[in-house]
């Protein structure tokens, strides 16, 4: 009934539209709060954007902050035979390397075979399999179960995890083509596999298909041996990884690999360019977000941050300035690199350049740490607190608006009801007057 009354049945008024328009006026304060909340959220997002760019800028300088000296790089003239790397303890130099033999792990295969993986290789009680790696190695043993199969024997050896790996090979020759293969996990002549007791059908009869052997090589003509193909104790700070031998090793027509160890100035140039890119990335976005009409236009602190970072790039470090190495700002504040000047500085005094950037990186890290961990988070926290207050105010206004709308609906319903009653009485009087007229 109330819905019919509100519909304007008696008054002819579009009461729903009238109430909607009245409520639109009442909601203006709510819309204002919603708009302000949206602006605050946009500001928080903008600060998050700047935080991300500042973190990128800070990370771009981590190389200078963490390294104490310019790292060395090492190159090989034949990476198919030898790869090489250098640590900070290396010395610059050039070496010739000849590879005569690669280090290999010992590999045995059973002399006889069985019909399948599930063929029985051990029967009876008190049967054992014992082995060791190297003459001085500890003897490893396990009991052979009655009816143990070849597959179970392989699994038992591997379960010991004692420096060897067992596998099964099917030679495809004859009816008993499945053989046991045992391979050492470590290379080197001293890592030979010694089976001391074998109560299986193989009866300790194995053939060496790959002998245990050391790597043999010459560095600058001096022959050395190692039990691994990765050698890091021959030349200070240099690690050699042997991949292939020279078939003419030791002969006049041998093809030695040339290894060059030098200061890695290329990485310095690369890290400087990354820093410049990250610096400009932040400054450009910070200026854009704080421009007139933008999300952070109200925050004069953004300019202070930009100026503080610019100031760090203009300071002297170790009596040097970045401009001495080809880095300078243009009129708009963009940091630029003069590649030619930077290359000359790297060639003339790479250590001095590195130390200058290292000192600047420390200053940047301190300033950026404060901005990233304190200044911008405080601004974001303030905005989040403001949003919470706005949300509480919105809830209060929304409650009042709900009550207001119910009151309007009730009043218009009462109006419809009153008009309906008046129309009903009017119709009644009209009928009575009509009857009086007919009697005359």
Short mmCIF file of C-alpha atoms in Angstrom, two decimals:
data_model
loop_
_atom_site.label_atom_id
_atom_site.label_comp_id
_atom_site.label_asym_id
_atom_site.label_seq_id
_atom_site.Cartn_x
_atom_site.Cartn_y
_atom_site.Cartn_z
CA UNK A 1 0.00 0.00 0.00
CA UNK A 2 2.81 2.45 0.95
CA UNK A 3 4.55 1.88 -2.39
CA UNK A 4 1.38 2.78 -4.28
CA UNK A 5 0.96 5.95 -2.26
CA UNK A 6 4.51 7.07 -2.90
CA UNK A 7 4.15 6.43 -6.61
CA UNK A 8 2.00 9.58 -7.02
CA UNK A 9 -1.24 7.67 -7.49
CA UNK A 10 -3.35 10.47 -5.99
CA UNK A 11 -1.16 13.56 -6.33
CA UNK A 12 0.18 12.81 -9.78
CA UNK A 13 3.64 13.75 -8.53
CA UNK A 14 6.77 11.79 -9.52
CA UNK A 15 7.67 11.38 -5.87
CA UNK A 16 10.53 8.90 -6.55
CA UNK A 17 12.35 11.47 -8.69
CA UNK A 18 11.65 14.24 -6.19
CA UNK A 19 13.11 12.15 -3.34
CA UNK A 20 16.10 11.16 -5.48
CA UNK A 21 16.83 14.82 -6.30
CA UNK A 22 16.47 15.86 -2.67
CA UNK A 23 18.82 13.07 -1.60
CA UNK A 24 21.36 14.09 -4.26
CA UNK A 25 21.57 17.47 -2.55
CA UNK A 26 21.90 15.79 0.83
CA UNK A 27 24.69 13.53 -0.50
CA UNK A 28 26.97 16.38 -1.60
CA UNK A 29 29.04 16.23 1.62
CA UNK A 30 29.41 12.46 1.10
CA UNK A 31 30.58 12.97 -2.48
CA UNK A 32 33.10 15.52 -1.26
CA UNK A 33 34.52 13.00 1.24
CA UNK A 34 34.66 10.28 -1.42
CA UNK A 35 36.53 12.62 -3.77
CA UNK A 36 38.98 13.51 -1.02
CA UNK A 37 39.53 9.83 -0.23
CA UNK A 38 40.20 9.11 -3.90
CA UNK A 39 42.76 11.94 -3.97
CA UNK A 40 44.48 10.57 -0.86
CA UNK A 41 44.62 7.08 -2.38
CA UNK A 42 46.15 8.50 -5.53
CA UNK A 43 48.76 10.28 -3.43
CA UNK A 44 49.61 7.05 -1.58
CA UNK A 45 49.99 5.28 -4.92
CA UNK A 46 52.26 8.07 -6.16
CA UNK A 47 54.45 7.81 -3.06
CA UNK A 48 54.63 4.04 -3.64
CA UNK A 49 55.81 4.72 -7.19
CA UNK A 50 58.54 7.03 -5.91
CA UNK A 51 59.57 4.51 -3.25
CA UNK A 52 60.03 1.87 -5.92
CA UNK A 53 62.20 4.20 -8.03
CA UNK A 54 64.24 5.26 -5.01
CA UNK A 55 64.86 1.62 -4.13
CA UNK A 56 66.03 1.04 -7.70
CA UNK A 57 68.39 3.99 -7.38
CA UNK A 58 69.76 2.66 -4.10
CA UNK A 59 70.23 -0.81 -5.56
CA UNK A 60 72.09 0.63 -8.57
CA UNK A 61 74.86 1.75 -6.20
CA UNK A 62 75.10 -1.49 -4.21
CA UNK A 63 78.00 -2.66 -6.40
CA UNK A 64 80.15 0.28 -5.27
CA UNK A 65 79.01 -0.05 -1.68
CA UNK A 66 79.74 -3.77 -1.32
CA UNK A 67 82.96 -4.11 -3.34
CA UNK A 68 86.20 -2.93 -1.79
CA UNK A 69 88.20 -2.97 -5.03
CA UNK A 70 87.52 -3.16 -8.74
CA UNK A 71 86.82 -6.82 -9.48
CA UNK A 72 88.95 -8.75 -11.94
CA UNK A 73 87.65 -10.36 -15.08
CA UNK A 74 89.22 -13.34 -16.80
CA UNK A 75 88.87 -14.43 -20.40
CA UNK A 76 89.77 -17.58 -22.30
CA UNK A 77 90.84 -17.63 -25.93
CA UNK A 78 89.12 -21.00 -26.38
CA UNK A 79 86.02 -21.49 -24.24
CA UNK A 80 85.39 -24.93 -25.74
CA UNK A 81 88.55 -26.15 -24.02
CA UNK A 82 88.74 -23.96 -20.95
CA UNK A 83 86.62 -21.42 -19.09
CA UNK A 84 88.05 -19.20 -16.39
CA UNK A 85 86.95 -16.78 -13.67
CA UNK A 86 88.79 -14.43 -11.32
CA UNK A 87 88.15 -13.19 -7.79
CA UNK A 88 89.20 -9.93 -6.15
CA UNK A 89 92.39 -11.58 -4.86
CA UNK A 90 93.71 -12.19 -8.39
CA UNK A 91 96.56 -10.32 -10.02
CA UNK A 92 96.49 -8.96 -13.54
CA UNK A 93 98.40 -11.11 -16.01
CA UNK A 94 98.37 -13.40 -19.02
CA UNK A 95 98.80 -17.17 -18.88
CA UNK A 96 99.10 -19.98 -21.39
CA UNK A 97 97.32 -23.22 -20.53
CA UNK A 98 97.74 -26.60 -22.22
CA UNK A 99 95.41 -29.45 -21.25
CA UNK A 100 96.81 -32.95 -21.60
CA UNK A 101 94.33 -34.97 -19.57
CA UNK A 102 90.98 -34.45 -17.88
CA UNK A 103 90.30 -35.76 -14.39
CA UNK A 104 87.93 -38.72 -14.48
CA UNK A 105 86.08 -40.90 -11.99
CA UNK A 106 86.72 -44.64 -11.74
CA UNK A 107 84.08 -46.84 -13.41
CA UNK A 108 83.71 -50.60 -13.12
CA UNK A 109 81.39 -53.02 -14.91
CA UNK A 110 80.72 -56.60 -13.90
CA UNK A 111 82.52 -59.12 -16.10
CA UNK A 112 79.45 -61.34 -16.28
CA UNK A 113 75.78 -60.55 -16.53
CA UNK A 114 72.34 -61.90 -15.64
CA UNK A 115 69.15 -62.37 -17.58
CA UNK A 116 67.23 -59.35 -16.23
CA UNK A 117 67.06 -56.69 -13.52
CA UNK A 118 64.93 -59.06 -11.45
CA UNK A 119 67.38 -61.95 -11.75
CA UNK A 120 68.70 -63.25 -8.41
CA UNK A 121 72.32 -62.31 -7.73
CA UNK A 122 72.70 -63.49 -4.10
CA UNK A 123 71.50 -66.58 -2.26
CA UNK A 124 71.95 -67.95 1.24
CA UNK A 125 72.84 -66.40 4.58
CA UNK A 126 75.84 -64.45 5.82
CA UNK A 127 76.57 -62.93 2.44
CA UNK A 128 78.09 -59.44 2.16
CA UNK A 129 79.15 -56.76 -0.28
CA UNK A 130 82.06 -54.55 0.83
CA UNK A 131 83.88 -51.72 -0.93
CA UNK A 132 85.86 -48.53 -0.37
CA UNK A 133 86.95 -45.49 -2.37
CA UNK A 134 90.73 -45.02 -2.39
CA UNK A 135 93.35 -46.99 -0.54
CA UNK A 136 92.77 -45.06 2.64
CA UNK A 137 89.01 -44.97 2.34
CA UNK A 138 86.63 -46.43 4.94
CA UNK A 139 85.21 -49.83 4.06
CA UNK A 140 81.48 -49.72 3.42
CA UNK A 141 79.44 -52.91 3.75
CA UNK A 142 75.90 -54.25 3.71
CA UNK A 143 74.39 -57.71 4.04
CA UNK A 144 73.04 -59.45 0.96
CA UNK A 145 69.55 -60.81 1.51
CA UNK A 146 68.68 -64.29 0.34
CA UNK A 147 67.20 -63.97 -3.13
CA UNK A 148 68.44 -60.40 -3.69
CA UNK A 149 67.92 -59.27 -7.28
CA UNK A 150 70.23 -57.19 -9.47
CA UNK A 151 67.91 -54.21 -9.07
CA UNK A 152 67.92 -54.59 -5.27
CA UNK A 153 71.72 -54.83 -5.26
CA UNK A 154 71.98 -51.59 -7.24
CA UNK A 155 69.57 -49.85 -4.84
CA UNK A 156 71.47 -51.12 -1.78
CA UNK A 157 74.77 -49.73 -3.10
CA UNK A 158 73.21 -46.34 -3.83
CA UNK A 159 71.48 -46.26 -0.45
CA UNK A 160 74.89 -46.32 1.27
CA UNK A 161 75.62 -42.89 -0.29
CA UNK A 162 79.28 -43.68 0.16
CA UNK A 163 81.03 -42.04 -2.80
CA UNK A 164 79.85 -44.34 -5.60
CA UNK A 165 76.77 -44.68 -7.78
CA UNK A 166 75.49 -47.99 -9.14
CA UNK A 167 73.50 -48.51 -12.32
CA UNK A 168 72.44 -51.33 -14.61
CA UNK A 169 73.32 -51.59 -18.28
CA UNK A 170 71.76 -53.92 -20.82
CA UNK A 171 74.48 -54.77 -23.32
CA UNK A 172 72.03 -56.55 -25.61
CA UNK A 173 74.54 -59.35 -26.12
CA UNK A 174 73.52 -62.89 -25.21
CA UNK A 175 70.92 -64.18 -22.79
CA UNK A 176 72.64 -62.70 -19.73
CA UNK A 177 73.11 -59.12 -20.93
CA UNK A 178 72.29 -57.16 -17.74
CA UNK A 179 75.42 -55.97 -15.97
CA UNK A 180 76.18 -53.96 -12.82
CA UNK A 181 78.05 -50.68 -13.32
CA UNK A 182 79.70 -48.88 -10.38
CA UNK A 183 81.00 -45.32 -10.86
CA UNK A 184 82.89 -43.13 -8.42
CA UNK A 185 81.28 -39.83 -7.52
CA UNK A 186 84.64 -38.01 -7.37
CA UNK A 187 87.37 -37.65 -9.93
CA UNK A 188 91.08 -38.18 -9.34
CA UNK A 189 93.65 -40.95 -9.45
CA UNK A 190 93.37 -41.60 -5.72
CA UNK A 191 89.61 -42.16 -5.89
CA UNK A 192 89.67 -45.67 -7.35
CA UNK A 193 86.93 -48.08 -6.31
CA UNK A 194 88.14 -51.14 -4.41
CA UNK A 195 85.70 -54.02 -3.81
CA UNK A 196 86.97 -56.02 -0.84
CA UNK A 197 84.19 -58.63 -0.62
CA UNK A 198 81.55 -59.60 -3.15
CA UNK A 199 79.36 -62.60 -2.34
CA UNK A 200 77.14 -62.08 -5.38
CA UNK A 201 77.16 -64.06 -8.61
CA UNK A 202 79.64 -61.49 -9.93
CA UNK A 203 82.20 -62.81 -7.43
CA UNK A 204 84.28 -59.63 -7.43
CA UNK A 205 85.02 -59.94 -11.12
CA UNK A 206 84.87 -56.44 -12.62
CA UNK A 207 86.45 -54.69 -15.55
CA UNK A 208 87.67 -51.10 -15.40
CA UNK A 209 86.05 -49.24 -18.28
CA UNK A 210 87.27 -45.84 -17.10
CA UNK A 211 90.32 -45.51 -14.86
CA UNK A 212 90.47 -43.00 -12.06
CA UNK A 213 92.81 -40.25 -13.22
CA UNK A 214 93.99 -36.73 -12.43
CA UNK A 215 93.81 -33.70 -14.67
CA UNK A 216 97.17 -32.95 -16.24
CA UNK A 217 97.92 -29.50 -17.62
CA UNK A 218 100.63 -26.93 -18.12
CA UNK A 219 100.33 -23.33 -16.94
CA UNK A 220 103.01 -21.13 -18.49
CA UNK A 221 104.91 -24.32 -19.34
CA UNK A 222 104.84 -25.75 -15.82
CA UNK A 223 103.05 -29.10 -15.64
CA UNK A 224 100.70 -29.70 -12.74
CA UNK A 225 98.17 -32.34 -11.72
CA UNK A 226 94.90 -32.01 -9.83
CA UNK A 227 92.16 -34.48 -8.92
CA UNK A 228 89.43 -32.20 -10.31
CA UNK A 229 88.73 -30.41 -13.57
CA UNK A 230 87.95 -27.29 -11.60
CA UNK A 231 91.24 -25.86 -10.37
CA UNK A 232 91.32 -22.83 -8.06
CA UNK A 233 94.64 -23.27 -6.24
CA UNK A 234 97.13 -23.06 -9.10
CA UNK A 235 97.08 -19.31 -9.72
CA UNK A 236 95.96 -16.95 -6.93
CA UNK A 237 92.40 -15.77 -7.38
CA UNK A 238 91.90 -17.60 -10.69
CA UNK A 239 89.66 -20.63 -11.24
CA UNK A 240 90.20 -22.82 -14.31
CA UNK A 241 87.46 -25.14 -15.56
CA UNK A 242 88.88 -27.77 -17.91
CA UNK A 243 86.56 -28.99 -20.67
CA UNK A 244 88.63 -30.65 -23.40
CA UNK A 245 92.17 -31.87 -23.97
CA UNK A 246 94.62 -30.81 -26.63
CA UNK A 247 95.51 -33.86 -28.77
CA UNK A 248 98.90 -32.26 -29.44
CA UNK A 249 99.68 -31.69 -25.76
CA UNK A 250 103.40 -31.42 -25.17
CA UNK A 251 104.19 -31.30 -28.90
CA UNK A 252 105.61 -28.28 -30.71
CA UNK A 253 102.32 -27.85 -32.57
CA UNK A 254 100.22 -27.80 -29.38
CA UNK A 255 97.50 -25.15 -29.17
CA UNK A 256 97.68 -23.53 -25.74
CA UNK A 257 94.75 -21.48 -24.46
CA UNK A 258 95.53 -17.89 -23.57
CA UNK A 259 94.00 -16.68 -20.31
CA UNK A 260 93.93 -12.95 -19.62
CA UNK A 261 93.20 -11.54 -16.16
CA UNK A 262 92.58 -7.81 -15.84
CA UNK A 263 90.63 -5.20 -13.90
CA UNK A 264 87.01 -5.31 -15.05
CA UNK A 265 86.58 -1.67 -16.04
CA UNK A 266 83.69 -2.62 -18.33
CA UNK A 267 81.56 -3.51 -15.31
CA UNK A 268 82.39 -0.12 -13.74
CA UNK A 269 81.13 1.68 -16.84
CA UNK A 270 78.02 -0.49 -16.90
CA UNK A 271 77.24 0.17 -13.22
CA UNK A 272 77.71 3.92 -13.70
CA UNK A 273 75.27 3.92 -16.62
CA UNK A 274 72.74 1.96 -14.56
CA UNK A 275 73.09 4.48 -11.72
CA UNK A 276 72.57 7.43 -14.10
CA UNK A 277 69.49 5.77 -15.61
CA UNK A 278 67.97 5.09 -12.17
CA UNK A 279 68.76 8.60 -10.96
CA UNK A 280 67.05 10.19 -13.98
CA UNK A 281 64.18 7.74 -13.70
CA UNK A 282 63.40 8.93 -10.18
CA UNK A 283 63.94 12.66 -10.79
CA UNK A 284 61.77 12.67 -13.93
CA UNK A 285 58.86 10.91 -12.20
CA UNK A 286 59.19 12.97 -9.02
CA UNK A 287 58.96 16.19 -11.04
CA UNK A 288 56.00 14.84 -12.99
CA UNK A 289 54.03 13.78 -9.89
CA UNK A 290 54.71 17.07 -8.06
CA UNK A 291 53.85 19.33 -11.02
CA UNK A 292 50.85 21.66 -10.84
CA UNK A 293 47.58 19.75 -10.86
CA UNK A 294 49.24 16.39 -10.18
CA UNK A 295 48.83 14.06 -7.21
CA UNK A 296 51.79 15.37 -5.17
CA UNK A 297 51.70 19.02 -6.19
CA UNK A 298 50.99 19.96 -2.57
CA UNK A 299 54.20 18.32 -1.28
CA UNK A 300 57.07 20.80 -1.41
CA UNK A 301 59.23 18.11 0.20
CA UNK A 302 59.55 16.38 -3.18
CA UNK A 303 61.68 19.26 -4.46
CA UNK A 304 63.78 19.03 -1.31
CA UNK A 305 64.42 15.33 -1.96
CA UNK A 306 65.39 16.02 -5.59
CA UNK A 307 67.74 18.81 -4.51
CA UNK A 308 69.34 16.70 -1.78
CA UNK A 309 70.10 13.91 -4.24
CA UNK A 310 71.42 16.38 -6.79
CA UNK A 311 73.65 17.85 -4.08
CA UNK A 312 75.18 14.42 -3.43
CA UNK A 313 76.17 14.15 -7.10
CA UNK A 314 77.83 17.58 -6.92
CA UNK A 315 79.89 16.98 -3.77
CA UNK A 316 83.61 16.26 -3.71
CA UNK A 317 84.79 12.76 -2.81
CA UNK A 318 88.47 11.98 -2.37
CA UNK A 319 89.12 15.42 -3.81
CA UNK A 320 87.29 14.44 -6.99
CA UNK A 321 83.92 15.37 -8.50
CA UNK A 322 81.74 13.39 -10.89
CA UNK A 323 82.23 16.05 -13.55
CA UNK A 324 85.90 15.02 -13.68
CA UNK A 325 84.75 11.63 -14.96
CA UNK A 326 82.27 12.93 -17.53
CA UNK A 327 79.07 13.11 -15.43
CA UNK A 328 77.15 16.39 -15.35
CA UNK A 329 73.62 17.81 -15.18
CA UNK A 330 71.95 19.56 -18.09
CA UNK A 331 69.71 22.64 -17.63
CA UNK A 332 66.68 20.51 -16.79
CA UNK A 333 68.53 18.52 -14.13
CA UNK A 334 69.05 15.37 -16.19
CA UNK A 335 72.29 13.59 -15.30
CA UNK A 336 74.35 12.85 -18.41
CA UNK A 337 77.46 10.79 -19.19
CA UNK A 338 80.21 11.84 -21.55
CA UNK A 339 81.29 8.38 -22.74
CA UNK A 340 84.60 9.55 -24.15
CA UNK A 341 85.60 11.34 -20.95
CA UNK A 342 84.49 8.40 -18.81
CA UNK A 343 86.52 5.97 -20.93
CA UNK A 344 89.64 8.13 -20.56
CA UNK A 345 89.15 8.33 -16.78
CA UNK A 346 88.74 4.56 -16.54
CA UNK A 347 91.94 4.06 -18.49
CA UNK A 348 93.95 6.68 -16.62
CA UNK A 349 92.88 6.01 -13.02
CA UNK A 350 90.31 3.26 -12.60
CA UNK A 351 90.97 2.90 -8.86
CA UNK A 352 90.53 6.64 -8.24
CA UNK A 353 87.24 6.63 -10.17
CA UNK A 354 86.04 3.54 -8.31
CA UNK A 355 86.88 4.99 -4.91
CA UNK A 356 85.10 8.25 -5.76
CA UNK A 357 81.93 6.40 -6.68
CA UNK A 358 82.26 4.19 -3.63
CA UNK A 359 82.38 7.27 -1.37
CA UNK A 360 79.40 8.80 -3.19
CA UNK A 361 77.50 5.49 -2.91
CA UNK A 362 77.91 5.64 0.87
CA UNK A 363 76.47 9.15 0.99
CA UNK A 364 73.60 8.16 -1.28
CA UNK A 365 72.86 5.06 0.77
CA UNK A 366 72.55 7.03 3.99
CA UNK A 367 70.28 9.69 2.46
CA UNK A 368 68.16 7.23 0.51
CA UNK A 369 67.81 5.00 3.56
CA UNK A 370 66.26 7.89 5.50
CA UNK A 371 63.93 8.82 2.64
CA UNK A 372 62.86 5.22 1.95
CA UNK A 373 62.51 4.10 5.57
CA UNK A 374 61.26 7.29 7.25
CA UNK A 375 60.27 10.33 5.20
CA UNK A 376 57.98 8.78 2.59
CA UNK A 377 56.51 6.09 4.90
CA UNK A 378 55.55 8.88 7.35
CA UNK A 379 53.72 10.71 4.56
CA UNK A 380 51.92 7.50 3.57
CA UNK A 381 50.98 6.79 7.20
CA UNK A 382 49.54 10.30 7.57
CA UNK A 383 47.44 9.81 4.45
CA UNK A 384 46.23 6.40 5.63
CA UNK A 385 45.17 7.92 8.96
CA UNK A 386 43.31 10.64 7.06
CA UNK A 387 41.54 8.02 4.96
CA UNK A 388 40.43 6.19 8.11
CA UNK A 389 38.97 9.43 9.49
CA UNK A 390 37.19 10.06 6.18
CA UNK A 391 35.76 6.55 6.21
CA UNK A 392 34.37 7.05 9.71
CA UNK A 393 32.84 10.37 8.62
CA UNK A 394 31.37 8.69 5.54
CA UNK A 395 29.78 6.02 7.69
CA UNK A 396 28.17 8.70 9.87
CA UNK A 397 26.87 10.64 6.87
CA UNK A 398 25.58 7.46 5.21
CA UNK A 399 23.64 6.53 8.36
CA UNK A 400 22.09 10.01 8.45
CA UNK A 401 21.25 9.86 4.75
CA UNK A 402 19.53 6.50 5.14
CA UNK A 403 17.35 7.91 7.92
CA UNK A 404 16.67 11.09 5.93
CA UNK A 405 15.49 9.10 2.92
CA UNK A 406 13.16 7.01 5.07
CA UNK A 407 11.68 10.21 6.54
CA UNK A 408 11.07 11.68 3.06
CA UNK A 409 9.45 8.48 1.84
CA UNK A 410 7.21 8.45 4.90
CA UNK A 411 6.17 12.10 4.45
CA UNK A 412 5.36 11.65 0.79
CA UNK A 413 3.40 8.52 1.64
CA UNK A 414 1.43 10.50 4.19
CA UNK A 415 0.81 13.22 1.58
CA UNK A 416 -0.52 10.67 -0.88
CA UNK A 417 -2.73 9.20 1.78
CA UNK A 418 -4.11 12.66 2.75
CA UNK A 419 -4.78 13.61 -0.88
CA UNK A 420 -6.44 10.24 -1.43
CA UNK A 421 -8.75 10.83 1.54
CA UNK A 422 -9.62 14.33 0.36
CA UNK A 423 -10.41 13.03 -3.12
CA UNK A 424 -12.63 10.34 -1.62
CA UNK A 425 -14.57 12.92 0.42
CA UNK A 426 -14.86 15.20 -2.57
CA UNK A 427 -16.31 12.40 -4.63
CA UNK A 428 -18.80 11.64 -1.88
CA UNK A 429 -20.00 15.27 -1.67
CA UNK A 430 -20.28 15.42 -5.43
CA UNK A 431 -22.50 12.35 -5.40
CA UNK A 432 -24.74 13.80 -2.69
CA UNK A 433 -25.14 17.09 -4.54
CA UNK A 434 -25.99 15.20 -7.68
CA UNK A 435 -28.78 13.30 -5.88
CA UNK A 436 -30.25 16.55 -4.50
CA UNK A 437 -30.37 18.00 -7.97
CA UNK A 438 -32.25 14.97 -9.29
CA UNK A 439 -35.00 15.30 -6.60
CA UNK A 440 -35.79 18.82 -7.67
#
